[in-house]
């Protein structure tokens, strides 16, 4: 693409949305075209710092005004978001967790017409952790018990975390034997995931700790960059890691 790609942030008022905006504005490869918030948000109509835009609830009028949407909002906003993506055929990078089975199904359907990448965790380290869990599951005998632990800040609404579900799926030998997940919500914990492989007289512990939420915002923007120019399909953060 020989011009800046036009990017819309959905959920711009949230913790991750607020980290995304300055990163987008500082990168000349992106042109921020809209910062969307909830209608009831106190930010509606306020200027976006460092830009001429204002926080808005309205999508750009022209259907082809957006190349890629980066979404970190809530499941309640997801259906309307997919309506827009479907209508516009733009790319979508979404980190919104707690989606329903129907929403996941719709996401897959939408991917027939647009390049989409949903991930429960956009940090590079968490993607590598999932690969290590897959490998450990292949190597270890079935006699090893597997357990997943996740800890997050008390403001996180969904439990277990999307990342814990991804890790449990990575460690499942078959759909009937998905490892159990323990969730903790406390204080300001950004995000910690541990996977135990416990054998008769030994234990492997694989751990990932996110120290700062900006890791998710940076990872989502790398994924959005990677998605530019790709055809319709449902991509995974794993594709970004393995095909950098
Ligand atoms: N995949 C990852 O790497 C990753 C990492 C961290 C978080 N997450 C997930 O990403 C999501 C957001 O996380 P967060 O920590 O930023 O949460 P947050 O601070 O609660 O932000 C969510 C934002 O979405 C906004 N929102 C709700 N409905 C909307 C709509 N219709 N249009 C536009 N914005 C809308 C909310 O607006 P109000 O403020 O007005 O309610 C809020 O600002 C959560 O699902 C979280 O679990 C994913």
Short mmCIF file of C-alpha atoms and ligand atoms in Angstrom, two decimals:
data_model
loop_
_atom_site.label_atom_id
_atom_site.label_comp_id
_atom_site.label_asym_id
_atom_site.label_seq_id
_atom_site.Cartn_x
_atom_site.Cartn_y
_atom_site.Cartn_z
CA UNK A 1 0.00 0.00 0.00
CA UNK A 2 1.65 3.28 -1.11
CA UNK A 3 -0.45 5.53 1.12
CA UNK A 4 -1.17 5.50 4.85
CA UNK A 5 -3.75 2.82 5.67
CA UNK A 6 -7.02 4.23 7.04
CA UNK A 7 -7.64 2.85 10.50
CA UNK A 8 -10.70 3.11 12.74
CA UNK A 9 -10.45 2.40 16.48
CA UNK A 10 -13.60 0.81 17.93
CA UNK A 11 -13.77 1.04 21.72
CA UNK A 12 -11.54 4.10 21.65
CA UNK A 13 -12.53 5.17 25.18
CA UNK A 14 -11.43 1.95 26.85
CA UNK A 15 -8.15 1.07 28.53
CA UNK A 16 -6.69 -0.48 25.36
CA UNK A 17 -8.38 2.03 23.04
CA UNK A 18 -6.66 4.87 24.86
CA UNK A 19 -3.29 3.17 24.37
CA UNK A 20 -3.98 2.50 20.68
CA UNK A 21 -4.73 6.10 19.71
CA UNK A 22 -1.30 7.67 20.40
CA UNK A 23 0.46 4.68 18.79
CA UNK A 24 -1.64 5.09 15.62
CA UNK A 25 -1.17 8.85 15.52
CA UNK A 26 2.60 8.53 15.94
CA UNK A 27 2.98 6.11 13.02
CA UNK A 28 2.89 7.69 9.53
CA UNK A 29 1.88 4.34 8.02
CA UNK A 30 -1.55 4.82 9.63
CA UNK A 31 -4.20 7.47 9.10
CA UNK A 32 -6.67 7.53 11.99
CA UNK A 33 -10.12 8.03 10.41
CA UNK A 34 -12.34 7.60 13.47
CA UNK A 35 -12.21 6.95 17.21
CA UNK A 36 -15.55 5.34 18.09
CA UNK A 37 -17.01 5.32 21.59
CA UNK A 38 -20.30 4.29 23.14
CA UNK A 39 -23.17 6.75 22.72
CA UNK A 40 -23.33 7.35 26.49
CA UNK A 41 -19.57 7.92 26.78
CA UNK A 42 -18.39 11.19 28.34
CA UNK A 43 -15.80 11.34 25.54
CA UNK A 44 -18.40 11.69 22.73
CA UNK A 45 -17.66 14.93 20.85
CA UNK A 46 -14.41 15.55 22.75
CA UNK A 47 -11.23 16.12 20.71
CA UNK A 48 -8.85 13.17 20.27
CA UNK A 49 -5.51 14.40 21.66
CA UNK A 50 -2.91 14.97 18.94
CA UNK A 51 -5.46 14.86 16.10
CA UNK A 52 -8.14 17.00 14.45
CA UNK A 53 -10.73 14.25 15.04
CA UNK A 54 -13.33 14.08 17.76
CA UNK A 55 -14.53 10.94 19.56
CA UNK A 56 -17.68 9.85 17.80
CA UNK A 57 -20.42 7.25 17.72
CA UNK A 58 -20.78 7.48 13.93
CA UNK A 59 -19.01 5.41 11.34
CA UNK A 60 -17.57 7.37 8.38
CA UNK A 61 -20.38 7.99 5.84
CA UNK A 62 -18.50 6.60 2.85
CA UNK A 63 -18.46 2.77 2.91
CA UNK A 64 -14.93 2.58 1.52
CA UNK A 65 -13.40 5.13 3.93
CA UNK A 66 -11.89 2.49 6.24
CA UNK A 67 -9.14 -0.01 5.42
CA UNK A 68 -8.98 -1.66 8.83
CA UNK A 69 -10.88 -1.59 12.12
CA UNK A 70 -9.06 -2.29 15.38
CA UNK A 71 -11.61 -3.32 18.00
CA UNK A 72 -11.15 -3.56 21.77
CA UNK A 73 -14.67 -3.00 23.10
CA UNK A 74 -17.29 -5.27 24.65
CA UNK A 75 -19.30 -8.23 23.32
CA UNK A 76 -22.50 -6.13 23.46
CA UNK A 77 -21.06 -3.90 20.72
CA UNK A 78 -19.81 -6.75 18.54
CA UNK A 79 -22.88 -7.51 16.39
CA UNK A 80 -23.22 -3.91 15.22
CA UNK A 81 -19.47 -3.86 14.55
CA UNK A 82 -19.73 -6.98 12.35
CA UNK A 83 -22.66 -5.41 10.46
CA UNK A 84 -20.37 -2.50 9.53
CA UNK A 85 -17.41 -4.71 8.64
CA UNK A 86 -19.63 -6.90 6.49
CA UNK A 87 -21.15 -3.92 4.71
CA UNK A 88 -17.77 -2.26 4.11
CA UNK A 89 -15.61 -5.34 3.42
CA UNK A 90 -12.80 -3.76 5.44
CA UNK A 91 -10.24 -5.72 7.45
CA UNK A 92 -10.89 -6.32 11.16
CA UNK A 93 -8.50 -6.91 14.04
CA UNK A 94 -10.43 -7.66 17.22
CA UNK A 95 -9.26 -8.36 20.74
CA UNK A 96 -12.70 -8.23 22.36
CA UNK A 97 -13.12 -11.25 24.62
CA UNK A 98 -16.20 -12.94 26.06
CA UNK A 99 -17.86 -13.34 22.64
CA UNK A 100 -20.81 -15.75 22.44
CA UNK A 101 -20.73 -18.88 20.28
CA UNK A 102 -23.11 -17.13 17.85
CA UNK A 103 -20.75 -14.16 17.59
CA UNK A 104 -17.78 -16.45 16.93
CA UNK A 105 -19.84 -18.20 14.24
CA UNK A 106 -20.77 -14.89 12.62
CA UNK A 107 -17.12 -13.83 12.72
CA UNK A 108 -16.20 -16.97 10.77
CA UNK A 109 -18.94 -16.25 8.23
CA UNK A 110 -17.74 -12.66 7.82
CA UNK A 111 -14.23 -13.96 7.10
CA UNK A 112 -15.49 -15.30 3.79
CA UNK A 113 -15.69 -11.71 2.59
CA UNK A 114 -12.96 -9.83 4.49
CA UNK A 115 -9.62 -10.47 6.20
CA UNK A 116 -10.29 -10.87 9.93
CA UNK A 117 -8.04 -11.60 12.85
CA UNK A 118 -9.49 -12.15 16.33
CA UNK A 119 -7.13 -13.02 19.16
CA UNK A 120 -7.63 -13.49 22.86
CA UNK A 121 -4.16 -12.08 23.47
CA UNK A 122 -2.11 -9.93 21.11
CA UNK A 123 1.17 -10.19 22.98
CA UNK A 124 3.94 -12.00 21.13
CA UNK A 125 4.85 -13.90 24.31
CA UNK A 126 1.36 -15.32 24.78
CA UNK A 127 1.29 -16.54 21.16
CA UNK A 128 4.63 -18.29 21.73
CA UNK A 129 3.32 -19.73 25.02
CA UNK A 130 0.39 -21.33 23.14
CA UNK A 131 2.89 -22.91 20.72
CA UNK A 132 4.96 -24.25 23.65
CA UNK A 133 1.82 -25.69 25.26
CA UNK A 134 0.93 -27.44 21.99
CA UNK A 135 4.44 -28.90 21.77
CA UNK A 136 4.51 -30.01 25.43
CA UNK A 137 1.13 -31.73 24.95
CA UNK A 138 2.53 -33.63 21.96
CA UNK A 139 5.65 -34.71 23.86
CA UNK A 140 4.19 -35.66 27.25
CA UNK A 141 2.28 -38.87 27.99
CA UNK A 142 -1.44 -38.70 28.80
CA UNK A 143 -0.65 -39.53 32.45
CA UNK A 144 0.36 -35.86 32.95
CA UNK A 145 -2.47 -33.71 34.29
CA UNK A 146 -2.80 -30.27 32.76
CA UNK A 147 -4.18 -27.19 34.54
CA UNK A 148 -4.43 -23.56 33.45
CA UNK A 149 -4.33 -20.61 35.88
CA UNK A 150 -5.08 -17.02 34.96
CA UNK A 151 -5.00 -13.79 36.99
CA UNK A 152 -6.28 -10.38 35.91
CA UNK A 153 -7.24 -7.00 37.37
CA UNK A 154 -10.55 -6.71 39.17
CA UNK A 155 -12.08 -4.68 36.28
CA UNK A 156 -11.94 -7.57 33.84
CA UNK A 157 -15.52 -8.68 33.14
CA UNK A 158 -15.12 -12.11 31.53
CA UNK A 159 -13.77 -15.20 33.28
CA UNK A 160 -12.02 -17.37 32.38
CA UNK A 161 -9.95 -15.10 30.17
CA UNK A 162 -9.97 -15.65 26.40
CA UNK A 163 -6.24 -16.46 26.60
CA UNK A 164 -6.86 -19.16 29.22
CA UNK A 165 -9.47 -20.72 26.93
CA UNK A 166 -6.99 -20.62 24.03
CA UNK A 167 -4.30 -22.27 26.19
CA UNK A 168 -6.72 -24.93 27.45
CA UNK A 169 -7.70 -25.68 23.84
CA UNK A 170 -3.99 -25.90 22.90
CA UNK A 171 -3.48 -28.49 25.67
CA UNK A 172 -6.60 -30.52 24.89
CA UNK A 173 -5.89 -33.92 23.41
CA UNK A 174 -9.51 -34.09 22.30
CA UNK A 175 -12.61 -31.90 22.80
CA UNK A 176 -13.84 -34.14 25.65
CA UNK A 177 -10.64 -33.59 27.69
CA UNK A 178 -10.14 -29.84 27.94
CA UNK A 179 -8.01 -28.94 31.01
CA UNK A 180 -9.66 -27.11 33.88
CA UNK A 181 -9.03 -23.37 34.33
CA UNK A 182 -8.65 -21.45 37.62
CA UNK A 183 -9.37 -17.70 37.45
CA UNK A 184 -8.35 -14.94 39.87
CA UNK A 185 -9.52 -11.31 39.70
CA UNK A 186 -7.57 -8.94 41.94
CA UNK A 187 -6.08 -5.45 42.02
CA UNK A 188 -4.21 -4.18 38.99
CA UNK A 189 -2.82 -7.44 37.55
CA UNK A 190 -2.36 -6.81 33.81
CA UNK A 191 -2.55 -10.48 32.79
CA UNK A 192 -0.79 -13.66 33.94
CA UNK A 193 -1.21 -17.18 32.56
CA UNK A 194 0.35 -20.39 33.84
CA UNK A 195 0.04 -23.89 32.46
CA UNK A 196 1.03 -26.83 34.65
CA UNK A 197 1.86 -30.24 33.27
CA UNK A 198 1.94 -32.41 36.39
CA UNK A 199 3.27 -35.96 36.21
CA UNK A 200 3.70 -38.60 38.92
CA UNK A 201 6.93 -37.13 40.33
CA UNK A 202 7.63 -33.99 38.33
CA UNK A 203 5.95 -30.84 37.03
CA UNK A 204 6.52 -28.45 34.14
CA UNK A 205 5.27 -24.87 34.56
CA UNK A 206 4.95 -22.57 31.55
CA UNK A 207 4.26 -18.97 32.52
CA UNK A 208 3.57 -15.70 30.75
CA UNK A 209 3.21 -12.35 32.52
CA UNK A 210 2.20 -9.15 30.75
CA UNK A 211 3.82 -6.21 32.54
CA UNK A 212 2.07 -3.42 30.67
CA UNK A 213 -1.18 -3.23 28.64
CA UNK A 214 0.57 -1.44 25.78
CA UNK A 215 1.89 -4.86 24.71
CA UNK A 216 -1.67 -5.72 23.53
CA UNK A 217 -2.11 -2.43 21.66
CA UNK A 218 1.26 -2.78 19.89
CA UNK A 219 0.55 -6.42 19.03
CA UNK A 220 -2.87 -5.56 17.58
CA UNK A 221 -1.33 -2.87 15.38
CA UNK A 222 1.35 -5.30 14.15
CA UNK A 223 -1.46 -7.70 13.31
CA UNK A 224 -3.36 -4.93 11.49
CA UNK A 225 -0.24 -4.08 9.47
CA UNK A 226 0.23 -7.78 8.65
CA UNK A 227 -3.41 -8.02 7.52
CA UNK A 228 -3.16 -5.16 5.01
CA UNK A 229 -3.38 -6.44 1.44
CA UNK A 230 -4.40 -9.98 2.46
CA UNK A 231 -7.47 -11.64 1.02
CA UNK A 232 -10.61 -12.67 2.92
CA UNK A 233 -10.06 -15.26 5.63
CA UNK A 234 -9.95 -15.87 9.34
CA UNK A 235 -6.34 -15.38 10.41
CA UNK A 236 -4.77 -16.00 13.79
CA UNK A 237 -2.10 -14.21 15.77
CA UNK A 238 -0.14 -17.42 15.33
CA UNK A 239 0.00 -16.66 11.56
CA UNK A 240 1.51 -13.26 12.33
CA UNK A 241 4.13 -14.84 14.61
CA UNK A 242 5.01 -17.72 12.28
CA UNK A 243 4.99 -15.73 9.02
CA UNK A 244 6.61 -12.45 10.04
N1 LIG B 1 -6.93 -9.62 22.97
C1 LIG B 1 -6.14 -8.96 23.82
O1 LIG B 1 -4.90 -8.94 23.68
C2 LIG B 1 -6.79 -8.18 24.92
C3 LIG B 1 -6.02 -7.48 25.86
C4 LIG B 1 -6.67 -6.72 26.81
C5 LIG B 1 -8.07 -6.65 26.82
N2 LIG B 1 -8.77 -7.37 25.92
C6 LIG B 1 -10.23 -7.32 25.81
O2 LIG B 1 -10.53 -6.15 25.04
C7 LIG B 1 -11.76 -5.60 25.49
C8 LIG B 1 -11.53 -4.18 25.96
O3 LIG B 1 -10.61 -4.19 27.04
P1 LIG B 1 -10.36 -2.90 27.91
O4 LIG B 1 -9.47 -3.33 29.02
O5 LIG B 1 -9.97 -1.77 27.02
O6 LIG B 1 -11.84 -2.70 28.49
P2 LIG B 1 -12.59 -1.36 28.89
O7 LIG B 1 -11.63 -0.39 29.47
O8 LIG B 1 -13.79 -1.79 29.66
O9 LIG B 1 -13.02 -0.79 27.48
C9 LIG B 1 -14.09 -1.25 26.73
C10 LIG B 1 -14.58 -0.04 25.99
O10 LIG B 1 -15.54 -0.42 25.02
C11 LIG B 1 -16.47 0.63 24.98
N3 LIG B 1 -17.67 0.30 24.28
C12 LIG B 1 -18.74 -0.41 24.72
N4 LIG B 1 -19.68 -0.44 23.78
C13 LIG B 1 -19.20 0.28 22.73
C14 LIG B 1 -19.72 0.65 21.45
N5 LIG B 1 -20.95 0.28 21.08
N6 LIG B 1 -18.96 1.38 20.61
C15 LIG B 1 -17.74 1.77 20.98
N7 LIG B 1 -17.19 1.49 22.19
C16 LIG B 1 -17.92 0.74 23.04
C17 LIG B 1 -16.68 0.96 26.45
O11 LIG B 1 -17.29 2.23 26.55
P3 LIG B 1 -17.68 2.84 28.01
O12 LIG B 1 -16.38 3.24 28.63
O13 LIG B 1 -18.53 3.99 27.65
O14 LIG B 1 -18.40 1.76 28.74
C18 LIG B 1 -15.25 0.96 26.94
O15 LIG B 1 -14.61 2.21 26.76
C19 LIG B 1 -12.26 -6.55 26.58
O16 LIG B 1 -13.10 -7.50 25.99
C20 LIG B 1 -10.99 -7.19 27.09
O17 LIG B 1 -11.21 -8.45 27.70
C21 LIG B 1 -8.17 -8.12 24.97
#
